CSV table of C-alpha atoms in Angstrom, one decimal:
chain,number,residue,atom,x,y,z
A,18,GLU,CA,0.0,0.0,0.0
A,19,PRO,CA,1.4,3.4,-1.0
A,20,GLU,CA,2.5,5.5,2.0
A,21,VAL,CA,4.1,9.0,2.7
A,22,THR,CA,7.6,8.8,4.0
A,23,GLN,CA,9.6,11.4,5.9
A,24,THR,CA,13.3,11.8,6.7
A,25,PRO,CA,14.9,12.1,9.1
A,26,SER,CA,12.8,10.7,11.8
A,27,HIS,CA,14.6,12.9,14.4
A,28,GLN,CA,16.6,16.0,13.8
A,29,VAL,CA,18.4,17.9,16.6
A,30,THR,CA,19.8,21.3,15.8
A,31,GLN,CA,21.1,24.4,17.5
A,32,MET,CA,19.1,27.6,17.6
A,33,GLY,CA,19.7,29.8,14.5
A,34,GLN,CA,20.6,26.9,12.3
A,35,GLU,CA,18.8,26.0,9.1
A,36,VAL,CA,17.0,22.7,8.8
A,37,ILE,CA,15.4,20.9,5.8
A,38,LEU,CA,12.7,18.3,6.5
A,39,ARG,CA,12.1,15.8,3.6
A,40,CYS,CA,9.0,14.1,2.5
A,41,VAL,CA,8.2,11.6,-0.3
A,42,PRO,CA,4.4,11.9,-0.9
A,43,ILE,CA,2.3,9.2,-2.5
A,44,SER,CA,3.3,9.1,-6.0
A,45,ASN,CA,0.1,10.0,-7.9
A,46,HIS,CA,-1.0,12.6,-5.4
A,47,LEU,CA,-1.1,16.3,-6.4
A,48,TYR,CA,-1.6,18.2,-3.2
A,49,PHE,CA,1.0,18.4,-0.5
A,50,TYR,CA,0.8,19.7,3.1
A,51,TRP,CA,3.0,20.4,6.2
A,52,TYR,CA,1.6,20.3,9.7
A,53,ARG,CA,3.3,20.6,13.0
A,54,GLN,CA,2.3,19.3,16.4
A,55,ILE,CA,3.9,20.7,19.6
A,56,LEU,CA,4.1,18.0,22.3
A,57,GLY,CA,0.7,17.6,23.9
A,58,GLN,CA,-1.0,20.1,21.6
A,59,LYS,CA,-3.2,19.9,18.5
A,60,VAL,CA,-2.1,19.3,14.9
A,61,GLU,CA,-1.6,22.7,13.3
A,62,PHE,CA,-1.7,23.5,9.5
A,63,LEU,CA,1.3,25.2,8.2
A,64,VAL,CA,0.9,25.2,4.3
A,65,SER,CA,-0.8,23.5,1.4
A,66,PHE,CA,1.1,23.2,-2.0
A,67,TYR,CA,-0.3,22.5,-5.5
A,68,ASN,CA,1.0,22.9,-9.0
A,69,ASN,CA,4.4,24.1,-7.6
A,70,GLU,CA,2.8,26.9,-5.7
A,71,ILE,CA,1.6,27.6,-2.2
A,72,SER,CA,-2.2,27.5,-2.3
A,73,GLU,CA,-2.7,28.4,1.5
A,74,LYS,CA,-0.5,29.1,4.4
A,75,SER,CA,-1.3,29.8,8.1
A,76,GLU,CA,0.0,32.6,10.3
A,77,ILE,CA,2.6,30.3,11.6
A,78,PHE,CA,4.2,29.9,8.2
A,79,ASP,CA,6.2,33.2,8.2
A,80,ASP,CA,9.2,34.3,6.3
A,81,GLN,CA,11.4,31.8,8.2
A,82,PHE,CA,9.6,28.9,6.4
A,83,SER,CA,9.7,27.8,2.8
A,84,VAL,CA,8.5,24.8,0.9
A,85,GLU,CA,9.8,23.3,-2.3
A,86,ARG,CA,9.2,20.4,-4.6
A,87,PRO,CA,12.7,20.1,-6.1
A,88,ASP,CA,12.0,17.1,-8.2
A,89,GLY,CA,9.1,14.7,-9.1
A,90,SER,CA,9.1,12.9,-5.8
A,91,ASN,CA,10.3,15.0,-2.9
A,92,PHE,CA,8.6,17.7,-1.1
A,93,THR,CA,10.6,19.8,1.5
A,94,LEU,CA,10.1,22.2,4.4
A,95,LYS,CA,13.0,24.6,5.2
A,96,ILE,CA,13.2,26.6,8.4
A,97,ARG,CA,15.9,29.2,7.9
A,98,SER,CA,16.8,30.1,11.4
A,99,THR,CA,15.4,27.8,13.9
A,100,LYS,CA,14.0,29.0,17.3
A,101,LEU,CA,13.4,27.0,20.5
A,102,GLU,CA,9.6,27.3,19.8
A,103,ASP,CA,10.1,25.4,16.6
A,104,SER,CA,10.6,22.2,18.5
A,105,ALA,CA,7.7,19.9,17.5
A,106,MET,CA,6.7,17.0,15.3
A,107,TYR,CA,6.5,18.0,11.7
A,108,PHE,CA,4.1,16.0,9.5
A,109,CYS,CA,3.9,15.8,5.8
A,110,ALA,CA,0.6,14.8,4.1
A,111,SER,CA,-0.6,14.3,0.6
A,112,SER,CA,-3.9,14.0,-1.2
A,113,LEU,CA,-5.0,13.3,-4.8
A,114,LEU,CA,-7.7,16.0,-5.2
A,115,GLY,CA,-7.2,18.5,-2.4
A,116,TYR,CA,-10.5,18.2,-0.8
A,117,ASP,CA,-10.2,14.4,-0.3
A,118,THR,CA,-8.5,12.3,2.3
A,119,GLN,CA,-5.0,13.5,3.3
A,120,TYR,CA,-2.5,10.7,4.1
A,121,PHE,CA,0.0,11.5,6.7
A,122,GLY,CA,3.7,10.5,7.1
A,123,PRO,CA,5.2,9.2,10.3
A,124,GLY,CA,6.7,12.7,11.2
A,125,THR,CA,10.0,14.2,11.9
A,126,ARG,CA,10.7,15.1,15.5
A,127,LEU,CA,12.6,18.4,15.5
A,128,THR,CA,14.4,19.5,18.6
A,129,VAL,CA,16.0,22.9,18.8
A,130,LEU,CA,18.6,23.3,21.6
B,9,GLU,CA,-13.3,32.1,12.4
B,10,ASP,CA,-13.3,28.4,11.5
B,11,GLN,CA,-13.2,26.2,14.6
B,12,VAL,CA,-13.3,22.5,15.6
B,13,THR,CA,-14.2,21.4,19.1
B,14,GLN,CA,-13.9,17.8,20.3
B,15,SER,CA,-15.5,16.4,23.4
B,16,PRO,CA,-14.8,14.7,25.8
B,17,GLU,CA,-11.1,15.5,26.1
B,18,ALA,CA,-10.6,12.0,27.5
B,19,LEU,CA,-12.8,8.9,27.7
B,20,ARG,CA,-12.2,5.8,29.7
B,21,LEU,CA,-14.2,2.7,28.8
B,22,GLN,CA,-14.3,-0.9,29.7
B,23,GLU,CA,-13.9,-3.4,27.0
B,24,GLY,CA,-17.2,-3.9,25.3
B,25,GLU,CA,-18.7,-0.6,26.5
B,26,SER,CA,-19.9,1.3,23.6
B,27,SER,CA,-19.7,5.1,23.4
B,28,SER,CA,-19.6,8.2,21.1
B,29,LEU,CA,-17.1,11.0,20.5
B,30,ASN,CA,-18.3,14.3,19.5
B,31,CYS,CA,-16.8,16.9,17.0
B,32,SER,CA,-18.5,20.3,16.8
B,33,TYR,CA,-17.4,22.5,13.9
B,34,THR,CA,-17.9,26.1,12.7
B,35,VAL,CA,-16.8,26.7,9.2
B,36,SER,CA,-17.8,29.0,6.4
B,37,GLY,CA,-19.1,26.2,4.1
B,38,LEU,CA,-17.9,22.7,4.9
B,39,ARG,CA,-15.9,21.0,2.1
B,40,GLY,CA,-15.1,17.9,4.2
B,41,LEU,CA,-14.8,16.5,7.6
B,42,PHE,CA,-12.0,13.9,8.4
B,43,TRP,CA,-11.6,11.5,11.3
B,44,TYR,CA,-8.1,10.2,12.2
B,45,ARG,CA,-6.6,8.0,14.8
B,46,GLN,CA,-3.3,9.0,16.3
B,47,ASP,CA,-1.1,6.8,18.4
B,48,PRO,CA,1.7,8.4,20.6
B,49,GLY,CA,4.6,9.5,18.5
B,50,LYS,CA,3.0,8.5,15.3
B,51,GLY,CA,1.3,10.3,12.4
B,52,PRO,CA,-2.5,10.6,12.1
B,53,GLU,CA,-4.0,7.4,10.5
B,54,PHE,CA,-6.9,8.0,8.3
B,55,LEU,CA,-10.3,6.6,9.4
B,56,PHE,CA,-13.1,8.4,7.5
B,57,THR,CA,-14.0,11.3,5.2
B,58,LEU,CA,-17.5,12.8,5.2
B,59,TYR,CA,-18.7,15.5,2.8
B,60,SER,CA,-22.4,16.1,3.4
B,61,ALA,CA,-24.9,16.1,6.3
B,62,GLY,CA,-26.6,12.7,6.7
B,63,GLU,CA,-23.7,10.9,5.5
B,64,GLU,CA,-22.5,7.8,7.4
B,65,LYS,CA,-19.5,5.5,7.1
B,66,GLU,CA,-18.5,2.4,9.0
B,67,LYS,CA,-15.3,0.3,9.5
B,68,GLU,CA,-15.1,-2.5,11.9
B,69,ARG,CA,-16.2,-1.2,15.3
B,70,LEU,CA,-16.3,2.4,14.2
B,71,LYS,CA,-19.1,4.4,12.6
B,72,ALA,CA,-18.9,8.1,11.7
B,73,THR,CA,-21.9,10.4,11.1
B,74,LEU,CA,-22.2,13.9,10.0
B,75,THR,CA,-24.8,16.7,10.6
B,76,LYS,CA,-24.7,20.3,9.6
B,77,LYS,CA,-23.0,21.3,12.9
B,78,GLU,CA,-21.3,18.2,14.3
B,79,SER,CA,-20.0,14.7,13.6
B,80,PHE,CA,-20.0,11.7,15.9
B,81,LEU,CA,-17.6,8.8,16.0
B,82,HIS,CA,-19.4,5.8,17.5
B,83,ILE,CA,-17.3,3.0,18.9
B,84,THR,CA,-19.2,-0.3,19.3
B,85,ALA,CA,-17.8,-2.9,21.8
B,86,PRO,CA,-14.3,-1.4,21.9
B,87,LYS,CA,-11.2,-3.4,22.6
B,88,PRO,CA,-8.0,-2.3,24.3
B,89,GLU,CA,-6.3,-1.9,20.9
B,90,ASP,CA,-8.8,0.9,20.1
B,91,SER,CA,-7.0,3.0,22.7
B,92,ALA,CA,-5.6,6.0,20.9
B,93,THR,CA,-6.3,9.7,20.4
B,94,TYR,CA,-9.1,10.3,17.8
B,95,LEU,CA,-8.8,13.5,15.8
B,96,CYS,CA,-11.4,15.4,13.9
B,97,ALA,CA,-10.4,17.9,11.1
B,98,VAL,CA,-12.4,20.0,8.8
B,99,GLN,CA,-11.7,21.8,5.5
B,100,ALA,CA,-13.8,24.7,4.3
B,101,HIS,CA,-14.7,25.8,0.8
B,102,THR,CA,-12.9,29.1,1.4
B,103,GLY,CA,-9.3,29.2,2.5
B,104,GLY,CA,-7.6,27.1,-0.1
B,105,PHE,CA,-6.9,23.7,1.3
B,106,LYS,CA,-6.4,24.7,4.9
B,107,THR,CA,-7.4,21.9,7.2
B,108,ILE,CA,-8.2,22.7,10.9
B,109,PHE,CA,-7.8,20.0,13.5
B,110,GLY,CA,-9.6,19.7,16.8
B,111,ALA,CA,-7.6,18.9,20.0
B,112,GLY,CA,-8.6,15.2,19.9
B,113,THR,CA,-10.3,12.8,22.3
B,114,ARG,CA,-8.0,10.4,24.1
B,115,LEU,CA,-9.7,7.0,24.5
B,116,PHE,CA,-8.6,4.5,27.0
B,117,VAL,CA,-10.1,1.0,26.8
B,118,LYS,CA,-9.5,-1.3,29.7
B,119,ALA,CA,-9.7,-5.1,29.4
């Protein structure tokens, strides 16, 4: 069964460093998403991406964040200068039609020291 | 502002004791409502997608229903392996493909 994969599973970084989180969505899906979940809190939408463009972003997704689909299979989230409060689980998701079911990856746990 | 509220926050059941979880939503035109299961440290696992009031979907011991203001996830004769956090999420017709999650209901099923 097709699934969304994410690497790395755990990333530890120093405050102020840049990190890139990687995702491989389900191969025939067209819509891609990033979410974050701070420990013990709800899943929060960051950004949706379609046709090589951001289609929607939340207030959390400020200038420190960027997304890219560098090739036909990967989807990345870059955080330019990490802060302590960026520590969270980051989930990638993909869907075929945008309004249909989103399938989530296992997540990357980001720890900022 | 679009909002999703889930209740109760936590629910403790005995094995075999059926119950329901509630998801109340306020959105400017519902495009879709999603139920997910999340185990600790894992990504949300898809359960159901509902699009219109009156729609119902079932899978094993779970049944999801949708009205114009809320959705219920009914759990019939739960087993300990059903213990998890159940998440409800909504997507509105406006706002691109932004999906808003509720805080979840933590379900504990005791043998």
